[in-house]
PDB file of C-alpha atoms in Angstrom:
ATOM      1  CA  MET A   1      38.864  35.819 -22.779  1.00 92.00           C
ATOM      2  CA  THR A   2      37.203  35.450 -19.364  1.00 94.00           C
ATOM      3  CA  ARG A   3      40.469  34.328 -17.769  1.00 95.00           C
ATOM      4  CA  LEU A   4      42.262  37.342 -19.251  1.00 96.00           C
ATOM      5  CA  ILE A   5      39.632  39.611 -17.691  1.00 97.00           C
ATOM      6  CA  THR A   6      39.334  37.914 -14.296  1.00 96.00           C
ATOM      7  CA  THR A   7      43.114  37.737 -13.808  1.00 97.00           C
ATOM      8  CA  PHE A   8      43.496  41.306 -15.103  1.00 97.00           C
ATOM      9  CA  PHE A   9      45.851  40.359 -17.916  1.00 97.00           C
ATOM     10  CA  TYR A  10      47.287  37.469 -15.844  1.00 96.00           C
ATOM     11  CA  ILE A  11      48.388  39.673 -12.928  1.00 97.00           C
ATOM     12  CA  GLY A  12      46.322  37.344 -10.713  1.00 96.00           C
ATOM     13  CA  LEU A  13      48.757  34.528 -11.453  1.00 96.00           C
ATOM     14  CA  LEU A  14      51.562  36.335  -9.605  1.00 96.00           C
ATOM     15  CA  ARG A  15      52.455  34.913  -6.199  1.00 94.00           C
ATOM     16  CA  PRO A  16      52.420  35.529  -3.338  1.00 96.00           C
ATOM     17  CA  ALA A  17      49.385  37.716  -2.552  1.00 96.00           C
ATOM     18  CA  PRO A  18      47.639  37.952  -5.936  1.00 97.00           C
ATOM     19  CA  GLY A  19      45.074  40.370  -4.454  1.00 96.00           C
ATOM     20  CA  THR A  20      47.817  42.813  -3.571  1.00 97.00           C
ATOM     21  CA  TRP A  21      49.327  42.489  -7.050  1.00 98.00           C
ATOM     22  CA  GLY A  22      45.891  43.102  -8.577  1.00 98.00           C
ATOM     23  CA  SER A  23      45.394  46.155  -6.370  1.00 98.00           C
ATOM     24  CA  LEU A  24      48.800  47.530  -7.362  1.00 98.00           C
ATOM     25  CA  ALA A  25      48.125  46.879 -11.062  1.00 98.00           C
ATOM     26  CA  ALA A  26      44.897  48.856 -10.793  1.00 98.00           C
ATOM     27  CA  ILE A  27      46.808  52.034  -9.935  1.00 98.00           C
ATOM     28  CA  PRO A  28      48.527  52.552 -13.330  1.00 98.00           C
ATOM     29  CA  ALA A  29      45.298  51.495 -15.055  1.00 98.00           C
ATOM     30  CA  ALA A  30      43.400  54.162 -13.093  1.00 98.00           C
ATOM     31  CA  TRP A  31      46.145  56.675 -13.891  1.00 98.00           C
ATOM     32  CA  ALA A  32      45.795  55.905 -17.619  1.00 98.00           C
ATOM     33  CA  LEU A  33      42.031  56.374 -17.499  1.00 98.00           C
ATOM     34  CA  HIS A  34      42.423  59.595 -15.531  1.00 98.00           C
ATOM     35  CA  ALA A  35      45.056  60.875 -17.984  1.00 97.00           C
ATOM     36  CA  LEU A  36      42.732  60.087 -20.909  1.00 97.00           C
ATOM     37  CA  GLY A  37      39.621  61.757 -19.564  1.00 97.00           C
ATOM     38  CA  GLY A  38      39.827  62.711 -15.905  1.00 97.00           C
ATOM     39  CA  PHE A  39      37.345  61.560 -13.315  1.00 98.00           C
ATOM     40  CA  PHE A  40      34.661  60.863 -15.932  1.00 98.00           C
ATOM     41  CA  ALA A  41      36.904  58.338 -17.712  1.00 98.00           C
ATOM     42  CA  LEU A  42      37.744  56.630 -14.411  1.00 98.00           C
ATOM     43  CA  MET A  43      34.038  56.467 -13.576  1.00 98.00           C
ATOM     44  CA  ILE A  44      33.203  54.895 -16.958  1.00 98.00           C
ATOM     45  CA  GLY A  45      36.168  52.526 -16.554  1.00 98.00           C
ATOM     46  CA  THR A  46      34.883  51.516 -13.119  1.00 98.00           C
ATOM     47  CA  ILE A  47      31.445  50.724 -14.521  1.00 98.00           C
ATOM     48  CA  ALA A  48      33.041  48.728 -17.349  1.00 98.00           C
ATOM     49  CA  VAL A  49      35.253  46.773 -14.916  1.00 98.00           C
ATOM     50  CA  ALA A  50      32.225  46.028 -12.730  1.00 98.00           C
ATOM     51  CA  GLY A  51      30.150  44.751 -15.645  1.00 97.00           C
ATOM     52  CA  LEU A  52      32.876  42.815 -17.432  1.00 97.00           C
ATOM     53  CA  GLY A  53      34.232  41.511 -14.136  1.00 97.00           C
ATOM     54  CA  TRP A  54      30.810  40.259 -13.033  1.00 97.00           C
ATOM     55  CA  TRP A  55      30.226  38.500 -16.364  1.00 97.00           C
ATOM     56  CA  ALA A  56      33.729  36.987 -16.623  1.00 97.00           C
ATOM     57  CA  THR A  57      33.713  35.864 -12.994  1.00 97.00           C
ATOM     58  CA  THR A  58      30.327  34.195 -13.445  1.00 96.00           C
ATOM     59  CA  VAL A  59      31.695  32.267 -16.421  1.00 96.00           C
ATOM     60  CA  GLN A  60      35.030  31.409 -14.728  1.00 94.00           C
ATOM     61  CA  ILE A  61      33.571  29.999 -11.520  1.00 92.00           C
ATOM     62  CA  ALA A  62      30.631  28.148 -13.100  1.00 92.00           C
ATOM     63  CA  GLY A  63      30.742  24.532 -11.935  1.00 86.00           C
ATOM     64  CA  SER A  64      33.926  25.079  -9.925  1.00 85.00           C
ATOM     65  CA  GLU A  65      34.435  23.928  -6.351  1.00 83.00           C
ATOM     66  CA  ASP A  66      36.352  27.126  -5.556  1.00 80.00           C
ATOM     67  CA  GLN A  67      33.864  29.980  -5.861  1.00 80.00           C
ATOM     68  CA  ASP A  68      36.494  32.662  -5.140  1.00 83.00           C
ATOM     69  CA  PRO A  69      39.866  31.578  -6.553  1.00 86.00           C
ATOM     70  CA  GLY A  70      42.802  33.776  -5.614  1.00 90.00           C
ATOM     71  CA  GLU A  71      43.760  34.297  -9.245  1.00 94.00           C
ATOM     72  CA  ILE A  72      40.589  36.335  -9.839  1.00 96.00           C
ATOM     73  CA  VAL A  73      41.722  39.913  -9.206  1.00 97.00           C
ATOM     74  CA  ILE A  74      39.331  41.930 -11.367  1.00 98.00           C
ATOM     75  CA  ASP A  75      37.424  42.505  -8.119  1.00 97.00           C
ATOM     76  CA  GLU A  76      40.510  44.180  -6.629  1.00 98.00           C
ATOM     77  CA  VAL A  77      40.715  46.398  -9.704  1.00 98.00           C
ATOM     78  CA  LEU A  78      37.083  47.417  -9.147  1.00 98.00           C
ATOM     79  CA  GLY A  79      37.739  48.145  -5.476  1.00 98.00           C
ATOM     80  CA  MET A  80      40.863  50.195  -6.180  1.00 98.00           C
ATOM     81  CA  PHE A  81      39.143  52.188  -8.910  1.00 98.00           C
ATOM     82  CA  LEU A  82      36.407  53.089  -6.410  1.00 98.00           C
ATOM     83  CA  ALA A  83      38.965  53.902  -3.711  1.00 98.00           C
ATOM     84  CA  LEU A  84      40.709  56.250  -6.159  1.00 98.00           C
ATOM     85  CA  TRP A  85      37.561  58.173  -7.138  1.00 98.00           C
ATOM     86  CA  PRO A  86      38.109  61.024  -4.657  1.00 98.00           C
ATOM     87  CA  VAL A  87      41.765  61.304  -5.677  1.00 98.00           C
ATOM     88  CA  SER A  88      40.822  61.529  -9.349  1.00 98.00           C
ATOM     89  CA  TYR A  89      38.035  64.015  -8.649  1.00 98.00           C
ATOM     90  CA  GLY A  90      40.337  66.133  -6.483  1.00 97.00           C
ATOM     91  CA  ALA A  91      43.037  66.077  -9.151  1.00 97.00           C
ATOM     92  CA  VAL A  92      40.562  67.291 -11.770  1.00 97.00           C
ATOM     93  CA  MET A  93      39.340  70.072  -9.458  1.00 96.00           C
ATOM     94  CA  ALA A  94      42.945  71.110  -8.772  1.00 95.00           C
ATOM     95  CA  GLY A  95      43.938  70.880 -12.428  1.00 96.00           C
ATOM     96  CA  ALA A  96      46.616  68.374 -11.465  1.00 95.00           C
ATOM     97  CA  GLY A  97      47.698  64.915 -12.476  1.00 95.00           C
ATOM     98  CA  LEU A  98      46.586  61.906 -10.465  1.00 96.00           C
ATOM     99  CA  PHE A  99      50.041  61.271  -8.994  1.00 96.00           C
ATOM    100  CA  THR A 100      50.365  64.905  -7.929  1.00 96.00           C
ATOM    101  CA  LEU A 101      47.995  63.785  -5.166  1.00 96.00           C
ATOM    102  CA  TRP A 102      50.209  60.796  -4.360  1.00 97.00           C
ATOM    103  CA  PRO A 103      49.346  60.780  -0.634  1.00 97.00           C
ATOM    104  CA  GLY A 104      45.746  60.124  -1.656  1.00 97.00           C
ATOM    105  CA  VAL A 105      46.836  57.273  -3.924  1.00 98.00           C
ATOM    106  CA  VAL A 106      48.832  55.698  -1.088  1.00 98.00           C
ATOM    107  CA  THR A 107      45.946  56.193   1.355  1.00 98.00           C
ATOM    108  CA  ALA A 108      43.508  54.610  -1.126  1.00 98.00           C
ATOM    109  CA  PHE A 109      45.761  51.570  -1.549  1.00 98.00           C
ATOM    110  CA  VAL A 110      46.399  51.044   2.175  1.00 98.00           C
ATOM    111  CA  ALA A 111      42.760  51.611   3.154  1.00 98.00           C
ATOM    112  CA  PHE A 112      41.473  49.316   0.409  1.00 98.00           C
ATOM    113  CA  ARG A 113      43.845  46.501   1.353  1.00 98.00           C
ATOM    114  CA  PHE A 114      42.892  46.967   5.021  1.00 98.00           C
ATOM    115  CA  PHE A 115      39.171  46.574   4.298  1.00 98.00           C
ATOM    116  CA  ASP A 116      39.706  43.825   1.714  1.00 96.00           C
ATOM    117  CA  ILE A 117      41.876  41.688   3.993  1.00 96.00           C
ATOM    118  CA  LEU A 118      40.061  42.187   7.319  1.00 97.00           C
ATOM    119  CA  LYS A 119      36.552  42.235   5.803  1.00 97.00           C
ATOM    120  CA  PRO A 120      34.765  44.164   8.559  1.00 97.00           C
ATOM    121  CA  GLY A 121      30.956  44.420   8.674  1.00 96.00           C
ATOM    122  CA  PRO A 122      29.340  44.740   5.248  1.00 97.00           C
ATOM    123  CA  VAL A 123      32.536  43.666   3.470  1.00 97.00           C
ATOM    124  CA  GLY A 124      32.435  40.312   5.264  1.00 96.00           C
ATOM    125  CA  TRP A 125      28.713  39.950   4.610  1.00 96.00           C
ATOM    126  CA  ALA A 126      29.227  40.501   0.883  1.00 96.00           C
ATOM    127  CA  ASP A 127      32.158  38.081   0.852  1.00 94.00           C
ATOM    128  CA  ARG A 128      29.888  35.318   2.173  1.00 93.00           C
ATOM    129  CA  GLN A 129      27.494  35.635  -0.783  1.00 93.00           C
ATOM    130  CA  HIS A 130      27.584  33.045  -3.541  1.00 89.00           C
ATOM    131  CA  GLY A 131      28.737  33.382  -7.132  1.00 92.00           C
ATOM    132  CA  ALA A 132      30.017  36.563  -8.711  1.00 93.00           C
ATOM    133  CA  MET A 133      28.177  38.515  -6.017  1.00 91.00           C
ATOM    134  CA  GLY A 134      30.512  37.113  -3.359  1.00 90.00           C
ATOM    135  CA  VAL A 135      33.583  37.739  -5.482  1.00 94.00           C
ATOM    136  CA  MET A 136      32.844  41.262  -6.690  1.00 97.00           C
ATOM    137  CA  ALA A 137      30.649  42.922  -4.053  1.00 96.00           C
ATOM    138  CA  ASP A 138      33.010  42.633  -1.088  1.00 97.00           C
ATOM    139  CA  ASP A 139      35.710  44.482  -3.013  1.00 97.00           C
ATOM    140  CA  ALA A 140      33.250  47.096  -4.255  1.00 98.00           C
ATOM    141  CA  ILE A 141      32.181  47.762  -0.660  1.00 98.00           C
ATOM    142  CA  ALA A 142      35.819  47.739   0.534  1.00 98.00           C
ATOM    143  CA  GLY A 143      36.610  50.244  -2.235  1.00 98.00           C
ATOM    144  CA  GLY A 144      33.712  52.447  -1.193  1.00 98.00           C
ATOM    145  CA  LEU A 145      34.862  52.388   2.432  1.00 98.00           C
ATOM    146  CA  ALA A 146      38.434  53.130   1.366  1.00 98.00           C
ATOM    147  CA  SER A 147      37.099  56.046  -0.666  1.00 98.00           C
ATOM    148  CA  LEU A 148      35.532  57.444   2.511  1.00 98.00           C
ATOM    149  CA  VAL A 149      38.867  57.068   4.304  1.00 98.00           C
ATOM    150  CA  VAL A 150      40.562  59.017   1.494  1.00 98.00           C
ATOM    151  CA  VAL A 151      38.010  61.823   1.807  1.00 98.00           C
ATOM    152  CA  LEU A 152      38.361  61.932   5.596  1.00 97.00           C
ATOM    153  CA  ALA A 153      42.166  61.963   5.337  1.00 97.00           C
ATOM    154  CA  ALA A 154      41.999  64.813   2.807  1.00 96.00           C
ATOM    155  CA  VAL A 155      39.663  66.809   5.047  1.00 94.00           C
ATOM    156  CA  LEU A 156      41.914  66.172   8.038  1.00 94.00           C
ATOM    157  CA  TYR A 157      44.972  67.317   6.126  1.00 91.00           C
ATOM    158  CA  HIS A 158      43.529  70.265   4.202  1.00 87.00           C
ATOM    159  CA  VAL A 159      41.086  71.632   6.756  1.00 87.00           C
ATOM    160  CA  VAL A 160      42.441  70.701  10.161  1.00 81.00           C
ATOM    161  CA  LEU A 161      46.212  70.499   9.752  1.00 76.00           C
ATOM    162  CA  ILE A 162      46.767  73.351   7.299  1.00 70.00           C
TER     163      ILE A 162
END
């Protein structure tokens, strides 16, 4: 059960770039949550992914030499869910579907992958932590930073350019 969770239904076994596959797989999962209950459902789903991901990751890496195996992608799902929060919230406020705001979805994905791969500042600090903290927190922070990028891009587009 923990492997199913940490690999996000075995998406983490795809090669190359399992983190990118996990990030991509998070998008339809976020869409489904949003379609079921809007931003609130995505928020609850994010909390559930964080909790289950932390627990399953702790179990999966216990006693292992590799404390952050590439196949664990539940952390990417957490990060993408967070990155998509402003898109989901904006879609609810506009009375639109999540993919109606597709530029926000694309921006969330690109910004999240940028922060997750380059690991600037606090993302890198979190990545150097041990255990599930090191696996999950860097992606949560990267997702939060990507969320800010999405908000700034939306403000730039809707306030400045239009």
